[in-house]
CSV table of C-alpha atoms and ligand atoms in Angstrom, one decimal:
chain,number,residue,atom,x,y,z
P,1,MET,CA,-46.6,42.7,55.2
P,2,ARG,CA,-45.7,40.1,52.2
P,3,LEU,CA,-48.7,41.4,50.5
P,4,LEU,CA,-47.3,45.0,50.7
P,5,ARG,CA,-44.0,44.1,49.4
P,6,LEU,CA,-45.7,42.2,46.4
P,7,LEU,CA,-47.8,45.2,45.8
P,8,THR,CA,-44.8,47.3,45.7
P,9,LEU,CA,-42.8,45.2,43.6
P,10,LEU,CA,-45.9,45.2,41.0
P,11,ALA,CA,-46.1,49.1,41.1
P,12,LEU,CA,-42.2,49.3,40.5
P,13,ALA,CA,-42.5,46.8,37.6
P,14,ALA,CA,-45.5,48.6,36.1
P,15,ALA,CA,-43.7,51.9,36.2
P,16,ALA,CA,-40.4,50.2,34.8
P,17,LEU,CA,-42.7,48.6,31.8
P,18,THR,CA,-44.3,52.2,31.4
P,19,ALA,CA,-41.0,53.7,31.3
P,20,PHE,CA,-39.7,51.0,28.7
P,21,ALA,CA,-42.8,51.2,26.5
P,22,SER,CA,-42.4,55.2,26.5
P,23,ARG,CA,-38.7,54.9,25.4
P,24,ALA,CA,-39.6,52.3,22.6
P,25,GLN,CA,-42.5,54.3,21.5
P,26,PRO,CA,-41.9,57.9,22.8
P,27,VAL,CA,-44.5,60.5,22.4
P,28,ILE,CA,-43.3,63.9,21.3
P,29,GLY,CA,-45.4,67.2,21.8
P,30,LEU,CA,-44.6,69.7,19.0
P,31,SER,CA,-46.0,73.0,20.0
P,32,LEU,CA,-45.9,75.6,17.0
P,33,ASP,CA,-46.6,79.4,16.9
P,34,THR,CA,-48.6,79.2,13.6
P,35,LEU,CA,-49.4,77.2,10.7
P,36,LYS,CA,-50.3,79.9,8.4
P,37,GLU,CA,-47.2,80.2,6.6
P,38,GLU,CA,-46.1,77.4,4.0
P,39,ARG,CA,-42.9,76.6,5.9
P,40,TRP,CA,-44.5,75.7,9.1
P,41,GLN,CA,-46.6,72.9,7.7
P,42,ARG,CA,-43.7,71.9,5.9
P,43,ASP,CA,-41.8,71.3,9.4
P,44,ARG,CA,-44.7,69.8,10.8
P,45,ASP,CA,-45.1,67.4,8.0
P,46,LEU,CA,-41.3,66.5,7.9
P,47,PHE,CA,-40.9,66.3,11.7
P,48,THR,CA,-43.8,64.0,12.2
P,49,ALA,CA,-43.0,61.8,9.3
P,50,GLU,CA,-39.4,61.2,10.5
P,51,ALA,CA,-40.5,60.9,14.3
P,52,GLU,CA,-43.0,58.2,13.1
P,53,ARG,CA,-40.3,56.4,11.0
P,54,LEU,CA,-38.3,56.0,14.4
P,55,GLY,CA,-41.2,54.7,16.4
P,56,ALA,CA,-42.4,57.7,18.0
P,57,SER,CA,-45.7,59.4,17.9
P,58,VAL,CA,-46.4,63.2,17.8
P,59,ILE,CA,-49.1,65.4,19.2
P,60,VAL,CA,-49.0,68.6,17.2
P,61,GLN,CA,-50.5,71.9,18.7
P,62,SER,CA,-50.6,75.3,16.9
P,63,ALA,CA,-51.2,78.5,18.9
P,64,ASN,CA,-52.5,80.8,16.0
P,65,SER,CA,-49.8,83.4,17.2
P,66,ASP,CA,-51.4,83.8,20.6
P,67,ASP,CA,-49.0,83.6,23.7
P,68,THR,CA,-51.7,82.4,26.2
P,69,ARG,CA,-52.9,79.9,24.0
P,70,GLN,CA,-49.2,78.6,23.3
P,71,VAL,CA,-48.8,78.2,27.1
P,72,ARG,CA,-52.2,76.4,27.4
P,73,ASP,CA,-51.1,74.3,24.4
P,74,ILE,CA,-47.8,73.2,26.3
P,75,GLU,CA,-49.4,72.6,29.5
P,76,SER,CA,-52.0,70.3,27.8
P,77,LEU,CA,-49.0,68.3,26.3
P,78,ILE,CA,-47.5,68.1,29.5
P,79,THR,CA,-50.8,66.6,31.0
P,80,ARG,CA,-50.9,64.3,28.0
P,81,GLY,CA,-47.6,62.6,29.2
P,82,VAL,CA,-45.3,63.5,26.3
P,83,ASP,CA,-41.9,62.5,26.7
P,84,VAL,CA,-40.3,65.6,25.1
P,85,LEU,CA,-41.4,68.9,24.2
P,86,VAL,CA,-40.4,70.7,20.7
P,87,VAL,CA,-41.4,74.4,20.7
P,88,VAL,CA,-41.7,77.1,18.2
P,89,PRO,CA,-42.4,79.9,20.1
P,90,HIS,CA,-44.7,82.9,19.0
P,91,ASN,CA,-42.7,84.9,21.7
P,92,GLY,CA,-39.5,83.5,23.0
P,93,ALA,CA,-39.8,85.4,26.2
P,94,ALA,CA,-43.5,84.6,27.1
P,95,MET,CA,-42.8,80.9,27.8
P,96,THR,CA,-41.6,81.1,31.3
P,97,ARG,CA,-44.7,79.5,32.9
P,98,ALA,CA,-45.0,76.6,30.5
P,99,MET,CA,-41.2,76.1,30.7
P,100,ARG,CA,-41.4,75.8,34.5
P,101,SER,CA,-44.1,73.2,34.4
P,102,ALA,CA,-42.1,71.2,32.0
P,103,LYS,CA,-39.0,71.3,34.1
P,104,GLU,CA,-41.4,70.3,37.3
P,105,ALA,CA,-42.6,67.5,34.9
P,106,GLY,CA,-39.1,66.3,34.1
P,107,ILE,CA,-39.9,66.9,30.4
P,108,PRO,CA,-36.8,68.2,28.3
P,109,VAL,CA,-37.5,71.0,25.8
P,110,ILE,CA,-36.1,71.5,22.3
P,111,SER,CA,-36.2,75.1,21.0
P,112,TYR,CA,-37.0,74.6,17.5
P,113,ASP,CA,-35.8,77.4,14.9
P,114,ARG,CA,-36.8,80.2,17.5
P,115,LEU,CA,-35.0,80.6,20.9
P,116,ILE,CA,-37.1,80.3,24.0
P,117,LEU,CA,-35.6,83.0,26.3
P,118,ASN,CA,-34.9,83.0,30.0
P,119,ALA,CA,-35.8,79.2,30.6
P,120,ASP,CA,-34.0,76.0,31.1
P,121,VAL,CA,-34.0,74.7,27.3
P,122,GLU,CA,-32.2,71.6,26.7
P,123,LEU,CA,-31.2,72.3,23.1
P,124,TYR,CA,-31.6,75.0,20.2
P,125,LEU,CA,-31.8,73.5,16.6
P,126,THR,CA,-32.0,76.2,14.0
P,127,PHE,CA,-30.2,77.9,11.0
P,128,ASP,CA,-27.6,80.6,11.4
P,129,ASN,CA,-30.2,83.5,11.5
P,130,VAL,CA,-27.6,86.4,11.8
P,131,LYS,CA,-26.2,84.8,8.7
P,132,VAL,CA,-29.5,84.9,7.0
P,133,GLY,CA,-29.7,88.6,7.5
P,134,GLU,CA,-26.1,89.1,6.3
P,135,LEU,CA,-27.0,87.1,2.9
P,136,GLN,CA,-29.8,89.4,2.6
P,137,ALA,CA,-28.1,92.7,2.9
P,138,GLN,CA,-25.1,91.5,1.1
P,139,TRP,CA,-27.1,90.2,-2.0
P,140,VAL,CA,-28.5,93.8,-2.5
P,141,LEU,CA,-25.1,95.4,-1.8
P,142,ASP,CA,-23.6,93.2,-4.5
P,143,ARG,CA,-26.3,94.0,-7.1
P,144,TRP,CA,-25.8,97.8,-6.7
P,145,PRO,CA,-22.9,99.8,-8.6
P,146,ALA,CA,-20.3,100.5,-5.9
P,147,ASP,CA,-20.3,104.2,-6.9
P,148,GLN,CA,-24.0,104.8,-6.7
P,149,PRO,CA,-25.9,105.7,-3.4
P,150,LEU,CA,-28.3,103.1,-2.4
P,151,ARG,CA,-31.6,104.2,-0.7
P,152,ILE,CA,-33.5,101.4,1.1
P,153,VAL,CA,-36.5,100.7,3.2
P,154,ARG,CA,-36.1,98.2,5.8
P,155,LEU,CA,-38.9,95.9,6.6
P,156,TYR,CA,-38.4,93.8,9.7
P,157,GLY,CA,-40.3,90.8,11.0
P,158,ALA,CA,-42.2,90.2,14.1
P,159,PRO,CA,-40.9,92.1,17.1
P,160,THR,CA,-42.1,89.2,19.4
P,161,ASP,CA,-39.6,87.0,17.5
P,162,ASN,CA,-36.2,86.6,18.6
P,163,ASN,CA,-35.0,85.5,15.3
P,164,ALA,CA,-36.3,88.9,13.7
P,165,LYS,CA,-34.0,90.5,15.6
P,166,LEU,CA,-31.1,88.2,14.7
P,167,PHE,CA,-32.0,88.8,10.9
P,168,LYS,CA,-31.7,92.6,11.6
P,169,GLN,CA,-28.8,92.1,13.4
P,170,GLY,CA,-27.1,90.3,10.5
P,171,GLN,CA,-28.4,93.0,8.2
P,172,ASP,CA,-26.9,95.6,10.5
P,173,ASN,CA,-23.4,93.9,10.2
P,174,VAL,CA,-23.4,94.8,6.6
P,175,LEU,CA,-25.1,97.8,6.3
P,176,GLN,CA,-24.2,99.9,9.3
P,177,PRO,CA,-20.6,100.9,7.9
P,178,LEU,CA,-22.3,101.9,4.8
P,179,ILE,CA,-24.9,103.8,6.5
P,180,LYS,CA,-22.2,105.4,8.5
P,181,SER,CA,-20.1,106.3,5.4
P,182,GLY,CA,-23.3,107.9,3.9
P,183,ARG,CA,-23.3,105.5,1.0
P,184,VAL,CA,-26.6,103.8,2.2
P,185,THR,CA,-29.6,105.8,3.2
P,186,VAL,CA,-32.4,104.3,5.0
P,187,VAL,CA,-35.7,105.8,3.6
P,188,ALA,CA,-38.1,104.0,6.0
P,189,GLU,CA,-38.0,101.1,8.5
P,190,ASP,CA,-40.6,99.3,10.4
P,191,TRP,CA,-41.5,95.9,12.2
P,192,ALA,CA,-44.4,93.7,10.7
P,193,LEU,CA,-46.4,92.5,13.5
P,194,ASP,CA,-46.7,88.8,13.7
P,195,TRP,CA,-44.8,88.4,10.4
P,196,LYS,CA,-48.2,89.1,8.6
P,197,PRO,CA,-48.3,90.1,4.9
P,198,GLU,CA,-50.8,92.4,5.1
P,199,ASN,CA,-48.9,94.4,7.8
P,200,ALA,CA,-45.9,94.7,5.5
P,201,LYS,CA,-48.1,95.9,2.8
P,202,LYS,CA,-49.2,98.8,5.2
P,203,ILE,CA,-45.7,99.7,6.0
P,204,MET,CA,-44.6,99.5,2.3
P,205,ASN,CA,-47.8,101.7,1.4
P,206,ALA,CA,-47.0,104.2,4.2
P,207,ALA,CA,-43.3,104.5,2.9
P,208,ILE,CA,-44.4,105.2,-0.5
P,209,THR,CA,-47.0,107.6,0.6
P,210,LYS,CA,-44.3,109.6,2.6
P,211,HIS,CA,-41.3,109.2,0.2
P,212,GLY,CA,-42.8,108.5,-3.3
P,213,HIS,CA,-40.6,106.3,-5.3
P,214,ALA,CA,-37.2,107.6,-4.1
P,215,PHE,CA,-35.8,104.2,-2.9
P,216,ASP,CA,-33.8,101.5,-4.8
P,217,ALA,CA,-34.3,98.3,-2.6
P,218,VAL,CA,-36.5,97.0,0.2
P,219,ILE,CA,-34.7,94.7,2.7
P,220,VAL,CA,-37.6,92.2,3.6
P,221,SER,CA,-36.8,89.7,6.3
P,222,ASN,CA,-38.9,86.7,4.9
P,223,ASP,CA,-41.0,85.7,2.0
P,224,GLY,CA,-44.6,86.2,3.7
P,225,THR,CA,-44.0,90.0,4.4
P,226,ALA,CA,-41.9,90.2,0.8
P,227,GLY,CA,-45.2,89.3,-0.9
P,228,GLY,CA,-46.9,92.2,1.2
P,229,ALA,CA,-44.5,94.6,0.2
P,230,ILE,CA,-44.6,93.3,-3.5
P,231,GLN,CA,-48.3,93.7,-3.5
P,232,SER,CA,-48.0,97.4,-2.6
P,233,LEU,CA,-45.2,97.7,-5.2
P,234,LEU,CA,-47.4,96.4,-8.0
P,235,GLU,CA,-50.1,98.7,-7.1
P,236,GLU,CA,-47.6,101.4,-7.6
P,237,GLY,CA,-46.2,100.2,-10.8
P,238,LEU,CA,-42.8,99.5,-9.0
P,239,ALA,CA,-42.8,95.7,-8.9
P,240,GLY,CA,-39.6,94.3,-10.8
P,241,LYS,CA,-38.1,98.0,-10.6
P,242,ILE,CA,-37.0,97.6,-7.0
P,243,LEU,CA,-34.8,95.1,-5.3
P,244,VAL,CA,-36.5,93.0,-2.9
P,245,THR,CA,-35.1,90.2,-0.5
P,246,GLY,CA,-36.9,87.5,1.3
P,247,GLN,CA,-36.2,84.4,3.1
P,248,ASP,CA,-37.8,80.5,3.2
P,249,ALA,CA,-37.9,79.8,-0.3
P,250,ASP,CA,-41.7,79.8,-0.3
P,251,LEU,CA,-43.3,78.5,-3.5
P,252,ALA,CA,-44.9,82.0,-4.2
P,253,ALA,CA,-41.8,83.6,-3.6
P,254,CYS,CA,-39.7,81.2,-6.0
P,255,GLN,CA,-42.4,81.9,-8.5
P,256,ARG,CA,-41.9,85.9,-8.1
P,257,ILE,CA,-38.2,85.3,-8.4
P,258,MET,CA,-38.9,83.4,-11.8
P,259,ARG,CA,-41.3,86.2,-12.8
P,260,GLY,CA,-38.9,89.0,-11.5
P,261,THR,CA,-41.0,90.7,-9.1
P,262,GLN,CA,-39.0,89.4,-5.9
P,263,SER,CA,-35.0,89.3,-6.3
P,264,MET,CA,-34.0,86.9,-4.1
P,265,THR,CA,-34.7,84.6,-0.9
P,266,VAL,CA,-32.7,82.5,1.5
P,267,PHE,CA,-33.0,78.8,1.3
P,268,LYS,CA,-33.1,77.1,4.6
P,269,PRO,CA,-33.4,73.1,4.0
P,270,VAL,CA,-36.1,72.5,6.4
P,271,ALA,CA,-36.2,68.8,5.7
P,272,LYS,CA,-32.7,68.4,7.3
P,273,LEU,CA,-33.7,70.6,10.4
P,274,ALA,CA,-36.9,68.7,11.0
P,275,SER,CA,-35.5,65.3,10.6
P,276,LEU,CA,-32.5,66.3,12.7
P,277,THR,CA,-34.9,67.6,15.5
P,278,ALA,CA,-36.8,64.4,15.3
P,279,ARG,CA,-33.9,62.4,15.7
P,280,THR,CA,-32.7,64.4,18.5
P,281,ALA,CA,-36.1,64.4,20.3
P,282,VAL,CA,-36.5,60.9,20.0
P,283,ALA,CA,-32.9,59.9,21.2
P,284,LEU,CA,-33.6,62.5,24.4
P,285,ALA,CA,-36.8,60.5,25.1
P,286,ARG,CA,-34.9,57.3,25.1
P,287,GLY,CA,-32.4,58.9,27.8
P,288,GLU,CA,-29.4,59.5,25.6
P,289,LYS,CA,-27.2,62.5,25.6
P,290,VAL,CA,-27.4,65.0,23.0
P,291,ALA,CA,-24.5,67.6,22.4
P,292,GLY,CA,-24.7,71.1,20.4
P,293,THR,CA,-21.9,72.3,18.3
P,294,THR,CA,-22.0,75.6,19.9
P,295,THR,CA,-24.0,77.5,22.3
P,296,LEU,CA,-26.2,80.6,22.8
P,297,ASP,CA,-27.1,83.0,25.7
P,298,ASN,CA,-31.0,82.8,26.2
P,299,GLY,CA,-30.8,84.7,29.5
P,300,TYR,CA,-30.8,81.8,31.7
P,301,LYS,CA,-28.0,79.7,30.5
P,302,GLN,CA,-25.7,78.8,27.4
P,303,VAL,CA,-28.1,76.7,25.3
P,304,PRO,CA,-26.3,74.1,23.2
P,305,CYS,CA,-27.2,74.6,19.6
P,306,LEU,CA,-26.8,73.0,16.3
P,307,PHE,CA,-27.2,75.0,13.1
P,308,GLU,CA,-28.1,73.7,9.5
P,309,GLU,CA,-26.6,75.4,6.4
P,310,ILE,CA,-28.5,78.0,4.3
P,311,VAL,CA,-28.0,79.4,0.8
P,312,SER,CA,-28.7,82.7,-0.7
P,313,VAL,CA,-31.0,82.0,-3.9
P,314,ASP,CA,-32.0,84.0,-7.0
P,315,LYS,CA,-33.0,83.4,-10.5
P,316,SER,CA,-29.2,82.3,-11.4
P,317,ASN,CA,-29.3,79.4,-8.8
P,318,LEU,CA,-32.8,78.5,-8.0
P,319,MET,CA,-32.9,75.2,-10.1
P,320,ASP,CA,-29.4,74.2,-8.6
P,321,THR,CA,-30.6,74.8,-5.1
P,322,VAL,CA,-34.3,74.8,-4.2
P,323,VAL,CA,-35.4,72.5,-7.1
P,324,ALA,CA,-32.2,70.4,-6.9
P,325,ALA,CA,-33.1,69.6,-3.4
P,326,GLY,CA,-36.6,68.6,-4.1
P,327,PHE,CA,-37.9,71.4,-2.2
P,328,HIS,CA,-40.3,72.4,-5.1
P,329,PRO,CA,-40.7,70.7,-8.3
P,330,ALA,CA,-39.4,73.0,-11.5
P,331,GLU,CA,-42.8,72.5,-13.1
P,332,LYS,CA,-44.3,74.5,-10.4
P,333,LEU,CA,-41.9,77.4,-11.1
P,334,GLN,CA,-42.8,78.0,-14.7
A,401,BGC,C1,-38.4,82.1,10.8
A,401,BGC,C2,-38.6,82.0,9.4
A,401,BGC,C3,-40.2,82.5,9.1
A,401,BGC,C4,-40.5,83.5,10.1
A,401,BGC,C5,-42.1,83.8,10.0
A,401,BGC,C6,-39.0,83.1,11.7
A,401,BGC,O1,-38.5,82.8,13.1
A,401,BGC,O2,-37.0,81.5,10.9
A,401,BGC,O3,-38.4,81.0,8.6
A,401,BGC,O4,-40.4,83.1,7.9
A,401,BGC,O5,-40.3,83.0,11.5
A,401,BGC,O6,-42.7,82.5,10.4
């Protein structure tokens, strides 16, 4: 009897020690959709650096744009005993099974940059994605004479990414009244599967084949796909003559802005988001409460959210924003 009590006490002490150790040195699982785009490599590096600075360790998985693989990645992170999960979903609506497993294991989940839908997510840390779309459309309108009709091609992102819908929603907020009044005409529009530049190029090629050169601007939702569209414009001798938007301030996009083949991008200070998320993940692992400043409905609950600021960037303010923030060194932009 006494032995049994001793054993129980020992087991409790061991569990308390493990919990203490895991709070002092939490393990965070970071599950990414992809590492193919420049921005996600930067997110990963900054997130890991900040988490490690705070005494945590990070296990990173990248799903290569494959939902089945991402669910497997998350389940393996759960099995490896992570204290918190940080997830950038390839498809926010396809994570249900993985989220159920996390819940059963009592592991809190932070939705990073993209919202996980229909699941019990602890927090959503992102940028104001609707505003990204508004800045893109507004930039084009501000550069076009108010008394001139404007013909646009609209190139959206991955239909599986909730953010892609929010970017479109923001663009719609600005464009719809003008489309209704007849000042803006949408010549062609399509979604680039998995945000792939080659898919964007195909869409642009198809628009040119069908409509010739009869458009003034291409509203593209990110820099990777802008790169694909611009490739097609280059082949037609149109690059630099047509306004093209983007997002992410990728190095290649900033170089195109300097050369004049891309008109603008939206700078999202990833360093701030990544370190805020790392701090939040560590706090959650240590059992602290974390609050949002607003909420978003993900179909399951009102998820507490935090938004980082964004800024519209073109040739006129590239140095004062992207370069001044240390995002790219000036000499790489020459
Ligand atoms: C992100 C963008 C990124 C895109 C493609 C979106 O969810 O918010 O920054 O360009 O995914 O990876």
